[in-house]
Structure formats: C-alpha cells, structure tokens
Amino acid sequence: MKAFIVYCHPSENSFTSHVRDSFIKGIVDSGNEYILSDLYKMDFKSDMTEQEYLRDANYRNTSDVAADVLAEHEKINSADAIVFIYPVFWTEAPAKLVGWFDRVWSYGFAYGENRTMKVLDKALFLVTAGNTMERLVNFGLLDSMKKVMIGDRLFGRAKESEFVVFPGMSRGLDSREQNFEKNLAAAYEKGKNLF
Ligand SMILES: Cc1cc2nc3c(=O)[nH]c(=O)nc-3n(C[C@H](O)[C@H](O)[C@H](O)COP(=O)(O)O)c2cc1C
C-alpha cells in the first residue's frame, strides 16, 4: 500500500519536520510505501493564475492543466491514502498548503461530473499547534479546522479520515519539551498502523 504525504512547513528546524520523519519511519517499518510532496522544498506555486481561476470558476474541463498540478494528480491517484502534515498558522494550514488545494483540487479532477480523482481509502491529518488543546476546543478552533479540512476539502474524497492534533507545541512552552518525544512516538504509530 502507498501513502502520499503532503508536507508543508517552511523550516527543517521544527517539531513538524520530526513528525514527518517519525511518521515516514512508521510507514517504512510497516512494509508500506510512501511518496512525498514537500511543498516549500518544491517551491510549489500556491497562487492560481487567472487562466486557472477562469477554468475552475466556469467549470471548464479543458486540458490546459499546469504540469505541476498534473504531477500532484498523478501522485494522488497512485496512492491508497493521503496524509497532510503541517503546523497550524492562524487556525488554518500554511498559505502554501491552502494554495495547493486551490490549484490541485481542480475542476474535472476533484470536483465536477466525471471527476478523475480516485476515492482514497484513508486521509490522515497530522497537525502541530501552538495553542493548548483546552483553548483549541473551548473556542471552537479545533472544530473549525476539522470542518474545513474534512467537511469541505476532503468531503467524499476518502472513505475514512482522521484529524490528529499535537497541541501546546509553541517554542517556550514547557509542554513542547515535555511532549516532544511522546508526540513523535504517536506519529510513528500512525505511520506504522496507517494500513
Ligand atoms: C505564522 C504563525 C501562525 C500561527 N498560528 C497559530 C494558530 O493560529 N494556532 C495555533 O495553535 N498555533 C499557531 N502557531 C504556532 C504553530 O502552530 C507552532 O509553531 C507549531 O505547531 C510548532 O511546531 P514547529 O516547531 O513545527 O513550528 C502559529 C505559528 C506561526 C509561525
């Protein structure tokens, strides 16, 4: 089985990069395969062009889809599961990942009649957050993030989904150091038990 990992963090000097590595180790140890899109490393272009906007907004299933978008489509359709690993930025994914959805979830592929995107077996979100779980829950922030990702972006595109948050991971918080290794062990287990 194959996982397609969409990873988005601007720095290797981050907890999130360790989550990626632990998760990948789990996948490999379970005897499964993965492919990775590291959006910052690829310098993935997150802004839609006007042509892309007009194509998608007017439901035109034309063949002029950009090569970098087509490459992401191929990765998705070659995988059994999709996994998003990113930090929360302003109660969202980093803008580059939001832009990835704008462009890659294109008309005719992710939506519209006769769309060509496969229905994946599983989607998993591994999300690092600075806020405590208490704050994320009490202000409805966790619920908002889940609704946007699972209820909108993912809607019907995976048979099963899971949204995992590693809270309290801001630099300077005791909880970052206290939970660092425990969280990485959890990320490893998610990789090991994905399939
Ligand atoms: C621009 C920016 C915005 C952020 N916004 C949020 C936020 O809205 N909610 C939150 O819980 N954490 C927020 N954070 C904290 C990050 O999620 C946190 O830095 C990260 O999860 C810690 O892991 P890292 O070492 O991988 O960056 C923000 C961080 C940055 C840099």
GROMACS .gro file of C-alpha atoms and ligand atoms in nm:
model
  226
    1MET     CA    1   0.000   0.000   0.000
    2LYS     CA    2   0.115   0.352  -0.070
    3ALA     CA    3   0.072   0.678   0.122
    4PHE     CA    4   0.103   1.016  -0.045
    5ILE     CA    5   0.237   1.263   0.212
    6VAL     CA    6   0.177   1.633   0.156
    7TYR     CA    7   0.416   1.809   0.391
    8CYS     CA    8   0.418   2.184   0.443
    9HIS     CA    9   0.650   2.368   0.683
   10PRO     CA   10   0.894   2.646   0.595
   11SER     CA   11   1.178   2.517   0.817
   12GLU     CA   12   1.359   2.193   0.884
   13ASN     CA   13   1.432   2.337   1.229
   14SER     CA   14   1.086   2.249   1.352
   15PHE     CA   15   0.889   1.995   1.551
   16THR     CA   16   0.677   1.935   1.242
   17SER     CA   17   0.977   1.807   1.043
   18HIS     CA   18   1.033   1.548   1.318
   19VAL     CA   19   0.667   1.445   1.296
   20ARG     CA   20   0.719   1.389   0.922
   21ASP     CA   21   1.031   1.178   0.979
   22SER     CA   22   0.874   0.967   1.256
   23PHE     CA   23   0.563   0.908   1.051
   24ILE     CA   24   0.772   0.803   0.749
   25LYS     CA   25   0.975   0.566   0.966
   26GLY     CA   26   0.649   0.405   1.078
   27ILE     CA   27   0.531   0.365   0.718
   28VAL     CA   28   0.860   0.206   0.613
   29ASP     CA   29   0.874  -0.023   0.919
   30SER     CA   30   0.525  -0.148   0.837
   31GLY     CA   31   0.649  -0.257   0.494
   32ASN     CA   32   0.444   0.002   0.309
   33GLU     CA   33   0.550   0.270   0.063
   34TYR     CA   34   0.523   0.646   0.051
   35ILE     CA   35   0.571   0.937  -0.182
   36LEU     CA   36   0.629   1.288  -0.053
   37SER     CA   37   0.547   1.636  -0.173
   38ASP     CA   38   0.745   1.879   0.042
   39LEU     CA   39   0.573   2.197  -0.071
   40TYR     CA   40   0.834   2.452   0.044
   41LYS     CA   41   1.124   2.243  -0.083
   42MET     CA   42   0.949   2.204  -0.419
   43ASP     CA   43   0.872   2.577  -0.415
   44PHE     CA   44   0.518   2.476  -0.503
   45LYS     CA   45   0.339   2.770  -0.662
   46SER     CA   46   0.033   2.834  -0.450
   47ASP     CA   47  -0.123   3.125  -0.639
   48MET     CA   48  -0.379   3.046  -0.905
   49THR     CA   49  -0.324   3.210  -1.240
   50GLU     CA   50  -0.617   3.397  -1.393
   51GLN     CA   51  -0.644   3.117  -1.651
   52GLU     CA   52  -0.671   2.859  -1.372
   53TYR     CA   53  -0.931   3.066  -1.193
   54LEU     CA   54  -1.143   3.113  -1.506
   55ARG     CA   55  -1.118   2.742  -1.590
   56ASP     CA   56  -1.227   2.627  -1.243
   57ALA     CA   57  -1.484   2.900  -1.176
   58ASN     CA   58  -1.653   2.839  -1.511
   59TYR     CA   59  -1.646   2.458  -1.478
   60ARG     CA   60  -1.441   2.416  -1.793
   61ASN     CA   61  -1.289   2.071  -1.816
   62THR     CA   62  -1.017   2.182  -2.057
   63SER     CA   63  -0.685   2.003  -2.096
   64ASP     CA   64  -0.466   2.305  -2.019
   65VAL     CA   65  -0.384   2.196  -1.663
   66ALA     CA   66  -0.035   2.300  -1.547
   67ALA     CA   67   0.236   2.034  -1.531
   68ASP     CA   68   0.299   2.082  -1.157
   69VAL     CA   69  -0.074   2.031  -1.086
   70LEU     CA   70  -0.089   1.723  -1.311
   71ALA     CA   71   0.210   1.579  -1.124
   72GLU     CA   72   0.018   1.612  -0.795
   73HIS     CA   73  -0.289   1.450  -0.953
   74GLU     CA   74  -0.077   1.153  -1.057
   75LYS     CA   75   0.065   1.116  -0.707
   76ILE     CA   76  -0.284   1.120  -0.556
   77ASN     CA   77  -0.421   0.863  -0.798
   78SER     CA   78  -0.122   0.633  -0.747
   79ALA     CA   79  -0.176   0.627  -0.368
   80ASP     CA   80  -0.410   0.444  -0.131
   81ALA     CA   81  -0.402   0.711   0.139
   82ILE     CA   82  -0.326   1.081   0.159
   83VAL     CA   83  -0.155   1.230   0.463
   84PHE     CA   84  -0.122   1.601   0.537
   85ILE     CA   85   0.147   1.711   0.783
   86TYR     CA   86   0.162   2.081   0.871
   87PRO     CA   87   0.161   2.338   1.153
   88VAL     CA   88  -0.147   2.545   1.233
   89PHE     CA   89  -0.099   2.901   1.108
   90TRP     CA   90  -0.382   3.133   1.212
   91THR     CA   91  -0.622   2.842   1.262
   92GLU     CA   92  -0.554   2.720   0.907
   93ALA     CA   93  -0.289   2.534   0.718
   94PRO     CA   94   0.006   2.745   0.597
   95ALA     CA   95  -0.096   2.953   0.293
   96LYS     CA   96   0.114   2.735   0.064
   97LEU     CA   97  -0.095   2.429   0.151
   98VAL     CA   98  -0.420   2.623   0.119
   99GLY     CA   99  -0.298   2.727  -0.228
  100TRP     CA  100  -0.212   2.366  -0.305
  101PHE     CA  101  -0.583   2.286  -0.260
  102ASP     CA  102  -0.683   2.587  -0.473
  103ARG     CA  103  -0.480   2.456  -0.765
  104VAL     CA  104  -0.464   2.077  -0.722
  105TRP     CA  105  -0.833   2.028  -0.634
  106SER     CA  106  -0.913   2.142  -0.989
  107TYR     CA  107  -1.236   2.114  -1.185
  108GLY     CA  108  -1.269   1.775  -1.355
  109PHE     CA  109  -1.023   1.622  -1.110
  110ALA     CA  110  -1.151   1.688  -0.757
  111TYR     CA  111  -1.499   1.815  -0.838
  112GLY     CA  112  -1.749   1.823  -1.119
  113GLU     CA  113  -1.911   1.550  -1.322
  114ASN     CA  114  -1.685   1.266  -1.434
  115ARG     CA  115  -1.411   1.377  -1.199
  116THR     CA  116  -1.096   1.169  -1.228
  117MET     CA  117  -0.970   1.179  -0.869
  118LYS     CA  118  -0.992   0.837  -0.707
  119VAL     CA  119  -1.170   0.790  -0.376
  120LEU     CA  120  -0.882   0.723  -0.138
  121ASP     CA  121  -0.905   0.455   0.129
  122LYS     CA  122  -0.790   0.691   0.401
  123ALA     CA  123  -0.698   1.050   0.473
  124LEU     CA  124  -0.495   1.148   0.776
  125PHE     CA  125  -0.408   1.492   0.909
  126LEU     CA  126  -0.112   1.529   1.146
  127VAL     CA  127  -0.129   1.887   1.264
  128THR     CA  128   0.101   2.066   1.507
  129ALA     CA  129  -0.037   2.357   1.708
  130GLY     CA  130   0.095   2.618   1.947
  131ASN     CA  131  -0.229   2.652   2.140
  132THR     CA  132  -0.328   2.417   2.419
  133MET     CA  133  -0.595   2.159   2.346
  134GLU     CA  134  -0.816   2.336   2.601
  135ARG     CA  135  -0.807   2.661   2.405
  136LEU     CA  136  -0.848   2.486   2.068
  137VAL     CA  137  -1.159   2.308   2.199
  138ASN     CA  138  -1.316   2.583   2.412
  139PHE     CA  139  -1.307   2.845   2.136
  140GLY     CA  140  -1.428   2.601   1.870
  141LEU     CA  141  -1.100   2.638   1.682
  142LEU     CA  142  -1.034   2.265   1.655
  143ASP     CA  143  -1.385   2.209   1.532
  144SER     CA  144  -1.343   2.483   1.270
  145MET     CA  145  -1.019   2.334   1.140
  146LYS     CA  146  -1.171   1.986   1.122
  147LYS     CA  147  -1.482   2.111   0.945
  148VAL     CA  148  -1.281   2.294   0.680
  149MET     CA  149  -1.045   2.005   0.614
  150ILE     CA  150  -1.275   1.706   0.650
  151GLY     CA  151  -1.616   1.857   0.581
  152ASP     CA  152  -1.509   2.065   0.283
  153ARG     CA  153  -1.172   1.986   0.127
  154LEU     CA  154  -1.192   1.614   0.185
  155PHE     CA  155  -1.567   1.569   0.151
  156GLY     CA  156  -1.632   1.235  -0.023
  157ARG     CA  157  -1.274   1.203  -0.142
  158ALA     CA  158  -1.163   0.945   0.117
  159LYS     CA  159  -1.353   0.658   0.273
  160GLU     CA  160  -1.211   0.722   0.620
  161SER     CA  161  -1.048   1.024   0.776
  162GLU     CA  162  -0.868   1.115   1.093
  163PHE     CA  163  -0.756   1.455   1.222
  164VAL     CA  164  -0.478   1.436   1.482
  165VAL     CA  165  -0.353   1.748   1.661
  166PHE     CA  166  -0.033   1.782   1.862
  167PRO     CA  167  -0.118   2.083   2.082
  168GLY     CA  168   0.093   2.308   2.302
  169MET     CA  169   0.398   2.286   2.077
  170SER     CA  170   0.496   2.656   2.064
  171ARG     CA  171   0.857   2.731   2.145
  172GLY     CA  172   0.893   2.846   2.505
  173LEU     CA  173   0.607   2.633   2.637
  174ASP     CA  174   0.706   2.359   2.883
  175SER     CA  175   0.458   2.132   2.707
  176ARG     CA  176   0.674   2.144   2.391
  177GLU     CA  177   0.970   1.977   2.562
  178GLN     CA  178   0.753   1.755   2.783
  179ASN     CA  179   0.556   1.610   2.492
  180PHE     CA  180   0.815   1.619   2.212
  181GLU     CA  181   0.921   1.252   2.220
  182LYS     CA  182   0.578   1.121   2.318
  183ASN     CA  183   0.424   1.300   2.021
  184LEU     CA  184   0.688   1.161   1.786
  185ALA     CA  185   0.617   0.812   1.915
  186ALA     CA  186   0.248   0.873   1.840
  187ALA     CA  187   0.334   0.994   1.487
  188TYR     CA  188   0.544   0.680   1.435
  189GLU     CA  189   0.249   0.462   1.541
  190LYS     CA  190   0.021   0.646   1.300
  191GLY     CA  191   0.263   0.559   1.019
  192LYS     CA  192   0.301   0.202   1.131
  193ASN     CA  193  -0.076   0.146   1.156
  194LEU     CA  194  -0.193   0.352   0.861
  195PHE     CA  195  -0.290   0.046   0.657
  196LIG     C1  196   0.257   3.248   1.143
  196LIG     C2  197   0.219   3.157   1.255
  196LIG     C3  198   0.086   3.146   1.292
  196LIG     C4  199   0.048   3.056   1.392
  196LIG     N1  200  -0.084   3.045   1.423
  196LIG     C5  201  -0.123   2.954   1.514
  196LIG     C6  202  -0.261   2.937   1.544
  196LIG     O1  203  -0.349   3.001   1.490
  196LIG     N2  204  -0.295   2.842   1.635
  196LIG     C7  205  -0.202   2.765   1.698
  196LIG     O2  206  -0.239   2.679   1.777
  196LIG     N3  207  -0.070   2.780   1.673
  196LIG     C8  208  -0.029   2.873   1.583
  196LIG     N4  209   0.105   2.888   1.554
  196LIG     C9  210   0.203   2.801   1.622
  196LIG    C10  211   0.248   2.687   1.534
  196LIG     O3  212   0.142   2.602   1.503
  196LIG    C11  213   0.363   2.620   1.607
  196LIG     O4  214   0.477   2.699   1.585
  196LIG    C12  215   0.397   2.484   1.563
  196LIG     O5  216   0.292   2.397   1.573
  196LIG    C13  217   0.512   2.437   1.647
  196LIG     O6  218   0.586   2.348   1.577
  196LIG     P1  219   0.709   2.380   1.481
  196LIG     O7  220   0.833   2.376   1.565
  196LIG     O8  221   0.699   2.270   1.384
  196LIG     O9  222   0.687   2.516   1.415
  196LIG    C14  223   0.145   2.979   1.458
  196LIG    C15  224   0.281   2.993   1.422
  196LIG    C16  225   0.318   3.081   1.323
  196LIG    C17  226   0.464   3.093   1.287
   0.00000   0.00000   0.00000
